[in-house]
Coordinates of C-alpha atoms and ligand atoms in Angstrom, one line a residue:
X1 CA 18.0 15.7 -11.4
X2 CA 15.7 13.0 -10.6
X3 CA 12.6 13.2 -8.3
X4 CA 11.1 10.2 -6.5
X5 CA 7.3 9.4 -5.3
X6 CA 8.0 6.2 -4.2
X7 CA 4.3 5.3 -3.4
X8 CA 1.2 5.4 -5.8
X9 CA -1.1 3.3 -7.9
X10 CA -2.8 3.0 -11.1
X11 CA -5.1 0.2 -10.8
X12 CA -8.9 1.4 -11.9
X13 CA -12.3 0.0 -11.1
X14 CA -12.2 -2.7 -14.0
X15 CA -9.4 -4.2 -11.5
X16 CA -11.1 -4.5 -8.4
X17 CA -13.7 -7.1 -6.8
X18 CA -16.9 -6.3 -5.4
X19 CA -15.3 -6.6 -2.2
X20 CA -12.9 -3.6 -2.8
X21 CA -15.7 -1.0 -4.1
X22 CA -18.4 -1.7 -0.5
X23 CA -14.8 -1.5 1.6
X24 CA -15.5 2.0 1.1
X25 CA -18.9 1.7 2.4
X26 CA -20.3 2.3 -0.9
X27 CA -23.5 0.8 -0.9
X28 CA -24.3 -2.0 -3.3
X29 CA -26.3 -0.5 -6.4
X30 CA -23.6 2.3 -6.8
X31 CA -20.9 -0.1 -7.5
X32 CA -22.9 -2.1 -10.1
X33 CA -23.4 1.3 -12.0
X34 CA -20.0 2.5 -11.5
X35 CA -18.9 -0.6 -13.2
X36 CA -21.1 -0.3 -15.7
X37 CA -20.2 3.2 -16.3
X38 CA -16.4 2.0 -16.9
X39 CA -16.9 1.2 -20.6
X40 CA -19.8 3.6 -21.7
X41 CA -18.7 7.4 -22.0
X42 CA -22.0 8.8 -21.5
X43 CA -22.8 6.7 -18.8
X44 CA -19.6 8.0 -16.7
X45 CA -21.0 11.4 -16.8
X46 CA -24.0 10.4 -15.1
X47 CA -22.8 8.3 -12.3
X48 CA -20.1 11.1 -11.7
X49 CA -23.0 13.5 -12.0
X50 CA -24.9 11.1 -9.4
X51 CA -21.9 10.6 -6.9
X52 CA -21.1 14.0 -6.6
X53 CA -24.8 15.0 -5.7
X54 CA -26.4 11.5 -4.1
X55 CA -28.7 13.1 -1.4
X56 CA -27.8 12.5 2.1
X57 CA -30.4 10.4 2.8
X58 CA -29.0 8.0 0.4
X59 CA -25.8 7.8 2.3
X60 CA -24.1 11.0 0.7
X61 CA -22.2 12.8 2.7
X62 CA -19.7 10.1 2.9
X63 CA -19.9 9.0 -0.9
X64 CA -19.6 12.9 -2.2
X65 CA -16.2 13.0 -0.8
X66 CA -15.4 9.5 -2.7
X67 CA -16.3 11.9 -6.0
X68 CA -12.4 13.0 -7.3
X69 CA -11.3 9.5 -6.4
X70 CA -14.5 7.5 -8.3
X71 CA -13.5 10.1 -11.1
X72 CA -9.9 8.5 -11.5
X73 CA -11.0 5.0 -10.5
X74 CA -13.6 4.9 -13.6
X75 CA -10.9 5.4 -16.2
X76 CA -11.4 2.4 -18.6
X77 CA -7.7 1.9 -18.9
X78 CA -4.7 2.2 -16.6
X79 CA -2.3 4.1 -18.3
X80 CA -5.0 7.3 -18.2
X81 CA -5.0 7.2 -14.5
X82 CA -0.9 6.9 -15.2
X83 CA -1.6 10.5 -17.3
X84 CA -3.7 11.8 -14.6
X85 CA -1.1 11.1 -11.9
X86 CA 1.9 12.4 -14.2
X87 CA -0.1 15.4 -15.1
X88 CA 0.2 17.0 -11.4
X89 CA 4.2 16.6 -11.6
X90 CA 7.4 18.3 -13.7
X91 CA 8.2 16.0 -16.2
X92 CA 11.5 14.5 -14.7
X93 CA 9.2 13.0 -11.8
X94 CA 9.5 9.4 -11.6
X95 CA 6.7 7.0 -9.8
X96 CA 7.0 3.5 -8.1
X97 CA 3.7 2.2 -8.9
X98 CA 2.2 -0.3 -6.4
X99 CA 0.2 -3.3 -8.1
X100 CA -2.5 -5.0 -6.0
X101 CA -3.3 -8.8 -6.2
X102 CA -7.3 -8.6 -4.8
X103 CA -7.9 -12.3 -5.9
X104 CA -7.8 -13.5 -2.7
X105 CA -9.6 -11.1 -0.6
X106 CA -12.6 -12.6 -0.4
X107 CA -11.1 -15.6 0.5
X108 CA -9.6 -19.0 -2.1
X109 CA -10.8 -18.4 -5.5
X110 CA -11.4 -14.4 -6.9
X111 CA -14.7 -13.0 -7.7
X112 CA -16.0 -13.2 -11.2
X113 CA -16.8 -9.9 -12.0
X114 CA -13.4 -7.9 -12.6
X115 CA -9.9 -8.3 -14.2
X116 CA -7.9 -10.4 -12.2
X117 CA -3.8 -9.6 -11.0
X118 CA -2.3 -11.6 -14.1
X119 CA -4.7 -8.9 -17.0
X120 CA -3.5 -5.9 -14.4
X121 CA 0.0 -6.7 -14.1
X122 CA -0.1 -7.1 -18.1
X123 CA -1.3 -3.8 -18.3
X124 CA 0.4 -2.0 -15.8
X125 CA 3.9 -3.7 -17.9
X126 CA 2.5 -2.2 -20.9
X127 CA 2.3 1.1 -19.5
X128 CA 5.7 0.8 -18.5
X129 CA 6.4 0.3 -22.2
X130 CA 4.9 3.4 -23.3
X131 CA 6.8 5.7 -20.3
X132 CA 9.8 3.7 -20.0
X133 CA 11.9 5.0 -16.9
X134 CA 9.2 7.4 -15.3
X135 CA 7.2 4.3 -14.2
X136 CA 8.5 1.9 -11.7
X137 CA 6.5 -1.2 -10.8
X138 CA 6.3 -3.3 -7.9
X139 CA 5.2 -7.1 -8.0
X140 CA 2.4 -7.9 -5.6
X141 CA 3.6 -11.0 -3.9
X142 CA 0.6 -13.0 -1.6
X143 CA 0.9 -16.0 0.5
X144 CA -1.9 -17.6 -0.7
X145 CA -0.5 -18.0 -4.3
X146 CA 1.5 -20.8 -2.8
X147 CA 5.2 -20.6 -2.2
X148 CA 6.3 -22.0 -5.7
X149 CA 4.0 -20.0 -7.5
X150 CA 5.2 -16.9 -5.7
X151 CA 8.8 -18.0 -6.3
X152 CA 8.7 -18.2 -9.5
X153 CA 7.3 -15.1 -10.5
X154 CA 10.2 -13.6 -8.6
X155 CA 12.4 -15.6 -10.6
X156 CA 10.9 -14.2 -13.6
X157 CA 10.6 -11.0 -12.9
X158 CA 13.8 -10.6 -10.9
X159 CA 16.2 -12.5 -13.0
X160 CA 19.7 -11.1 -13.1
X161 CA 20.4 -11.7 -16.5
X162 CA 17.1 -9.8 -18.0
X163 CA 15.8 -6.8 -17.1
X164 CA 12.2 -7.3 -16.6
X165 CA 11.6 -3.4 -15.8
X166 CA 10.0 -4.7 -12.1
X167 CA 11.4 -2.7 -9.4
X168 CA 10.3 -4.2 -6.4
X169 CA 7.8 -5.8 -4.2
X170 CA 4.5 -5.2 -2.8
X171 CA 2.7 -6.7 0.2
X172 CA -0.5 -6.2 1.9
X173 CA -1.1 -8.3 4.8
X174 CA -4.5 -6.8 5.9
X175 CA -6.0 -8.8 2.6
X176 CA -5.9 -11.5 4.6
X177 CA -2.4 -13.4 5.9
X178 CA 0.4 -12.3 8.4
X179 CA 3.6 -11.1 7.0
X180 CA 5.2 -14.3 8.7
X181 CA 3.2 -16.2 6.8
X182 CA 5.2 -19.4 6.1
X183 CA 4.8 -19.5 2.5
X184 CA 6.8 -15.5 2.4
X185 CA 10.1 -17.2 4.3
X186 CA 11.6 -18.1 1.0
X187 CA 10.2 -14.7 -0.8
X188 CA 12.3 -12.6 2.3
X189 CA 15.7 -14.5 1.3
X190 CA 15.4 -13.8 -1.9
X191 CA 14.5 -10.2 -1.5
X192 CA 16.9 -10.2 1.2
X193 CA 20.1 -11.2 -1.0
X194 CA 19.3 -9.6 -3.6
X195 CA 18.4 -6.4 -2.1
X196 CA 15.2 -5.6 -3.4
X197 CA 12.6 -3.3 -2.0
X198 CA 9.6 -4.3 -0.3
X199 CA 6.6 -1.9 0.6
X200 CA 3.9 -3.1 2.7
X201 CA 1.0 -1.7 4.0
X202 CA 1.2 0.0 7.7
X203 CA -2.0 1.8 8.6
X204 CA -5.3 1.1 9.6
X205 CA -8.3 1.4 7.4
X206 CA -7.5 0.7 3.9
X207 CA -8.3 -2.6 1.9
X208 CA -8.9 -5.6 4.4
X209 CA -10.1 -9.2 3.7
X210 CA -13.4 -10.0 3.8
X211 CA -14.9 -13.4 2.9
X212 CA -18.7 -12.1 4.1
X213 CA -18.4 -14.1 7.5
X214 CA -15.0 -14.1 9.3
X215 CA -12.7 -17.4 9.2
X216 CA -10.6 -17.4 12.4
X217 CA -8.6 -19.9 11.2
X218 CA -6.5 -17.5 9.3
X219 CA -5.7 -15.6 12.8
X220 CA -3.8 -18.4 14.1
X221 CA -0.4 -17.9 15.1
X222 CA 1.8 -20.0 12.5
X223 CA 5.0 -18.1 12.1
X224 CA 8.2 -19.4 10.2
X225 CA 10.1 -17.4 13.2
X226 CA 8.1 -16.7 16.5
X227 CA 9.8 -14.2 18.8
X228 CA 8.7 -13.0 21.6
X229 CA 7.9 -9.6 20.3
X230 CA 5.2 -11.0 18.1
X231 CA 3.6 -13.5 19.9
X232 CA 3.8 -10.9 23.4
X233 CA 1.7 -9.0 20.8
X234 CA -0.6 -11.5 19.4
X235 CA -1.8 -13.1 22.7
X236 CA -2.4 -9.8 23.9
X237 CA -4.8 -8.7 20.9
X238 CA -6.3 -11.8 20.0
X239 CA -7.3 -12.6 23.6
X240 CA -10.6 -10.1 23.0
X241 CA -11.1 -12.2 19.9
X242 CA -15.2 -13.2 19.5
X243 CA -15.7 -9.7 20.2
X244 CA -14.1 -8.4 16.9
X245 CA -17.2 -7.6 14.5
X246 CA -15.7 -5.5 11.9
X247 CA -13.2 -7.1 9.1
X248 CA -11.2 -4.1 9.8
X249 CA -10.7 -4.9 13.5
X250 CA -8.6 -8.2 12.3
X251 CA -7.1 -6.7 9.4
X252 CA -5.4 -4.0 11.8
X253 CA -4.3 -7.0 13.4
X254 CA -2.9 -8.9 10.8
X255 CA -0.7 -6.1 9.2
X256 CA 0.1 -4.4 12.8
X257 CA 4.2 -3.5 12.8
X258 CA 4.8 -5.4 15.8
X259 CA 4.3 -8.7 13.0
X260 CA 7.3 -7.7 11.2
X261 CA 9.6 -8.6 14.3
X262 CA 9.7 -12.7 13.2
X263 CA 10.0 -11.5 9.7
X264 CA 13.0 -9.3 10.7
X265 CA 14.9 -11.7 13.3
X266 CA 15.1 -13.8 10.6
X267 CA 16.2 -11.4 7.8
X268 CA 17.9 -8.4 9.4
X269 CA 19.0 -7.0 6.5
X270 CA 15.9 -7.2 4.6
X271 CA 14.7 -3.5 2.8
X272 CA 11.2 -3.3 3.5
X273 CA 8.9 0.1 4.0
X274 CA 6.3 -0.3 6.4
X275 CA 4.1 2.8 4.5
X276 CA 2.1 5.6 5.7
X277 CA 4.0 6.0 9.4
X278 CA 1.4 4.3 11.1
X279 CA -0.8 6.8 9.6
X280 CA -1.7 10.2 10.9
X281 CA -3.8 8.9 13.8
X282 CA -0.6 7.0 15.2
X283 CA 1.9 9.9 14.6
X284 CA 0.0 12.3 16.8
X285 CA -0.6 9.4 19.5
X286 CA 3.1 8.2 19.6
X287 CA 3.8 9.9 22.8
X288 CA 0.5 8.6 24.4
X289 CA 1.9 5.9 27.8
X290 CA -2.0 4.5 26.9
X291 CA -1.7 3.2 23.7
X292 CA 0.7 0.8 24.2
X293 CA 1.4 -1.1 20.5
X294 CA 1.4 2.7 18.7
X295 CA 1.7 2.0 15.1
X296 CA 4.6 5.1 14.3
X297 CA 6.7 4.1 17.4
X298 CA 6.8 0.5 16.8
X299 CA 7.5 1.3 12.7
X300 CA 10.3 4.1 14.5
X301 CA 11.7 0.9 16.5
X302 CA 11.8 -1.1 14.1
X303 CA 13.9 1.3 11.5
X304 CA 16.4 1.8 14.9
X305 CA 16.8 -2.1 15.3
X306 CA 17.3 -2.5 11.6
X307 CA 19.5 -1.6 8.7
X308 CA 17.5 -1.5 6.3
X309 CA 13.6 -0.7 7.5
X310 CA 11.6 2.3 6.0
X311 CA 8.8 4.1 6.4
X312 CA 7.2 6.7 3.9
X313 CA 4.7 9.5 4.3
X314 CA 2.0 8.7 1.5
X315 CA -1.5 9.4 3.2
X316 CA -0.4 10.7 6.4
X317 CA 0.4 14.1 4.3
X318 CA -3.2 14.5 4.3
X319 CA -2.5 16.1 7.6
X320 CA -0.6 18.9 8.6
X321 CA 0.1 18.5 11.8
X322 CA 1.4 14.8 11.5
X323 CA 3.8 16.2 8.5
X324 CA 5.3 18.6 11.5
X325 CA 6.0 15.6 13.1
X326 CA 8.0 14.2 10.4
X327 CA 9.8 17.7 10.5
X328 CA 11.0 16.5 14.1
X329 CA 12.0 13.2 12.9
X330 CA 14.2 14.2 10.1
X331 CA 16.2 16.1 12.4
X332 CA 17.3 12.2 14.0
X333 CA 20.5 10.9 11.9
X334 CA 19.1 7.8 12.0
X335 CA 15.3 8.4 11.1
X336 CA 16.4 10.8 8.4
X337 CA 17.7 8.3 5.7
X338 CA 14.8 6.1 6.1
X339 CA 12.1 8.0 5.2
X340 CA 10.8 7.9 2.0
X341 CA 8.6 10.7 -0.2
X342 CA 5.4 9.0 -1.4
X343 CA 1.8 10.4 -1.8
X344 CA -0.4 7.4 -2.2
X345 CA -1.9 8.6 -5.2
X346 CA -5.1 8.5 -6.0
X347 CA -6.7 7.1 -2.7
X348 CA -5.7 10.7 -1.6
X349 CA -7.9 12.2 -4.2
X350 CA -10.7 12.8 -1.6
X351 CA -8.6 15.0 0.4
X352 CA -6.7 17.2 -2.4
X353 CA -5.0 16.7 -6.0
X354 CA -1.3 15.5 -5.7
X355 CA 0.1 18.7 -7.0
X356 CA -1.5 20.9 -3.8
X357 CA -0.6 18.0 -1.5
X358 CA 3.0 18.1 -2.6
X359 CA 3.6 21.6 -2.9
X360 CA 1.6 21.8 0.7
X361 CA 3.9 19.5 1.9
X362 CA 7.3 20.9 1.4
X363 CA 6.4 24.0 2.2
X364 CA 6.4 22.1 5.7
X365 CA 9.7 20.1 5.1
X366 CA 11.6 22.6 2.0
X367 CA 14.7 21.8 3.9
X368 CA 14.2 17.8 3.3
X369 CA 13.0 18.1 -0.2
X370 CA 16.7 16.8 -1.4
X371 CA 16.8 14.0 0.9
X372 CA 13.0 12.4 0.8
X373 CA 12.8 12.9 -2.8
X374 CA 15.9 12.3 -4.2
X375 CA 18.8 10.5 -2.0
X376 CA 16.4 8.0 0.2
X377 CA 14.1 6.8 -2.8
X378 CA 17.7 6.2 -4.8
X379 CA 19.5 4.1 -1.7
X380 CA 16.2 2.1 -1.3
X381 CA 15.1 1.3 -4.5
X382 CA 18.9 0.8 -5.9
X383 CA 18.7 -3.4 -5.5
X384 CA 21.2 -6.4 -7.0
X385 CA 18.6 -6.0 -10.5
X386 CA 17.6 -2.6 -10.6
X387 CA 19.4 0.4 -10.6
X388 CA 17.2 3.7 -10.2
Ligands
ZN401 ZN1 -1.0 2.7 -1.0

């Protein structure tokens, strides 16, 4: 009996920029110690010590609830956050672990200061050395690596004739590109024939690019397919443009489902999850007249146009009500084969360990347990190179 959480990651703070860490609206001086703290044993128990009591006038009501997730994060290697997620799960659980290319988030060339997607790929492959089947990685593919550099890793790691142990690929357009970028065209065929997975990023909030001041030229609309869908979308949004202050407000843009509609013109049959539902915001607004590009309903449009389009319900899960709403979907013979079991491990952290979030969870859908854990994961991951 198998058991799928399509949707996690193992990456620790040794792998992320600067950038990443004050994303969270952690303020400066934390992150310097935090990093510090990575390779120093005594040193861990004092910034944990510090995060979980910082006084509120330091900012810390909103960095005590980052406490369980700083305590994962810190680990100095990533195969002991791999332990701490396996340790919540029966042993039979198997995880699709998401890698995550931050080199270009702060715009051409990566910070200094951390290890950069080439050392965490290495580790994350060595990891899947130690736990063999139970760990199933995807490849981050972005843009910005330049199409013959992103083609050949997938003809590396995706090569028929040698099992590489990658499982799929990962995208995460709010770093900084649209997912019609025209660099990705080629990556989409290849995923496309061979049908390999693709999970990408579909909520607001999370990781977004931010190069200190904006550049607009990387909101121009240079698609490898326009449709009208997307472009309907773009002139709408980006007509308020100057106004946009926050990073956020152009990464929302930039990884928004309604994108995907000149990636998926072109490649109808393309496997790709757009993650998290929209997020739990979204799911309870989707039958709001007012909010007019909702996130879940264009996702839900989107996996009724198209064969092969996903969604799973890693983060959303964080909220019961939202997680009712799934309930309702899984009643539609359509929806129902598309939706994928996934927690988002360990950005969840804040909210609840993955064992209580799980078992919280089915207790909500115990008569899908079968279906998003077991026969969706298999029919999306199974691909031309990889059989689950
Ligand atoms: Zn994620």
């Amino acid at each position: 009996m198998n058991f799928f959480n399509t949707h996690t990651h193992i990456f620790n703070v040794p792998c992320v920029p600067d950038a990443f860490i004050t994303n969270y609206r952690f303020p400066q001086w934390l992150s310097k110690i935090i990093r510090a703290a990575v390779n120093k044993k005594w040193l861990r128990k004092i910034v944990l010590g510090i995060v979980k009591n910082v006084p509120s006038f330091l900012g810390g009501t909103h960095i005590r609830r980052y406490a369980a997730l700083v305590e994962v994060a810190i680990h100095k290697y990533q195969d002991q956050v791999f332990e701490t997620l396996i340790s919540h799960y029966p042993a039979h659980a198997r995880f699709v672990i998401l890698t995550m290319n931050f080199d270009f988030m702060t715009g051409d060339a990566p910070e200094g200061n951390y290890n950069h997607y080439e050392t965490q790929l290495h580790e994350v492959l060595e990891v899947k050395r130690k736990y063999g089947e139970r760990i199933l990685p995807f490849l981050f593919i972005d843009p910005r690596m330049g199409e013959e550099a992103c083609m050949r890793q997938l003809h590396f790691y995706f090569d028929p004739a040698q099992n590489r142990g990658m499982a799929g690929i990962k995208l995460y357009p709010s770093l900084g590109y649209y997912p019609f970028h025209p660099a990705l065209e080629r990556v989409y065929a290849f995923a496309e024939e061979h049908a390999i997975p693709i999970i990408t990023h579909s909520n607001k909030g999370g990781g977004a690019y931010f190069a200190g001041r904006f550049n607009q030229r990387i909101m121009s609309y240079n698609s490898f397919n326009p449709t009208k869908e997307t472009s309907d979308f773009l002139n709408k949004v980006l007509n308020p443009f100057p106004d946009f202050k926050d990073p956020r407000d152009y990464a929302n843009i930039m990884m928004h489902p309604m994108t995907y509609y000149d990636v998926l013109q072109k490649f109808p049959k393309l496997k790709i999850c757009l993650a998290h539902y929209g997020g739990h915001e979204e799911i309870l607004d989707q039958d709001n007249p007012k909010n007019t590009y909702n996130w879940t309903r264009t996702i839900k449009d989107l996996m009724r146009q198209f064969t092969n389009v996903y969604t799973d319900v890693s983060f959303m899960l964080v909220n019961d009500k939202a997680s009712k709403r799934v309930l309702t979907d899984m009643s539609d013979n359509t929806l129902n084969k598309k939706i994928l079991f996934g927690t988002d491990f360990f950005m969840t952290t804040p909210y609840d360990t993955d064992k209580r979030l799980t078992e919280n969870f089915f207790r909500i859908l115990a008569a899908h347990e079968q279906a998003l854990t077991v026969q969706n994961p298999t029919a999306f991951l199974t691909s031309r190179i990889f059989k689950p």
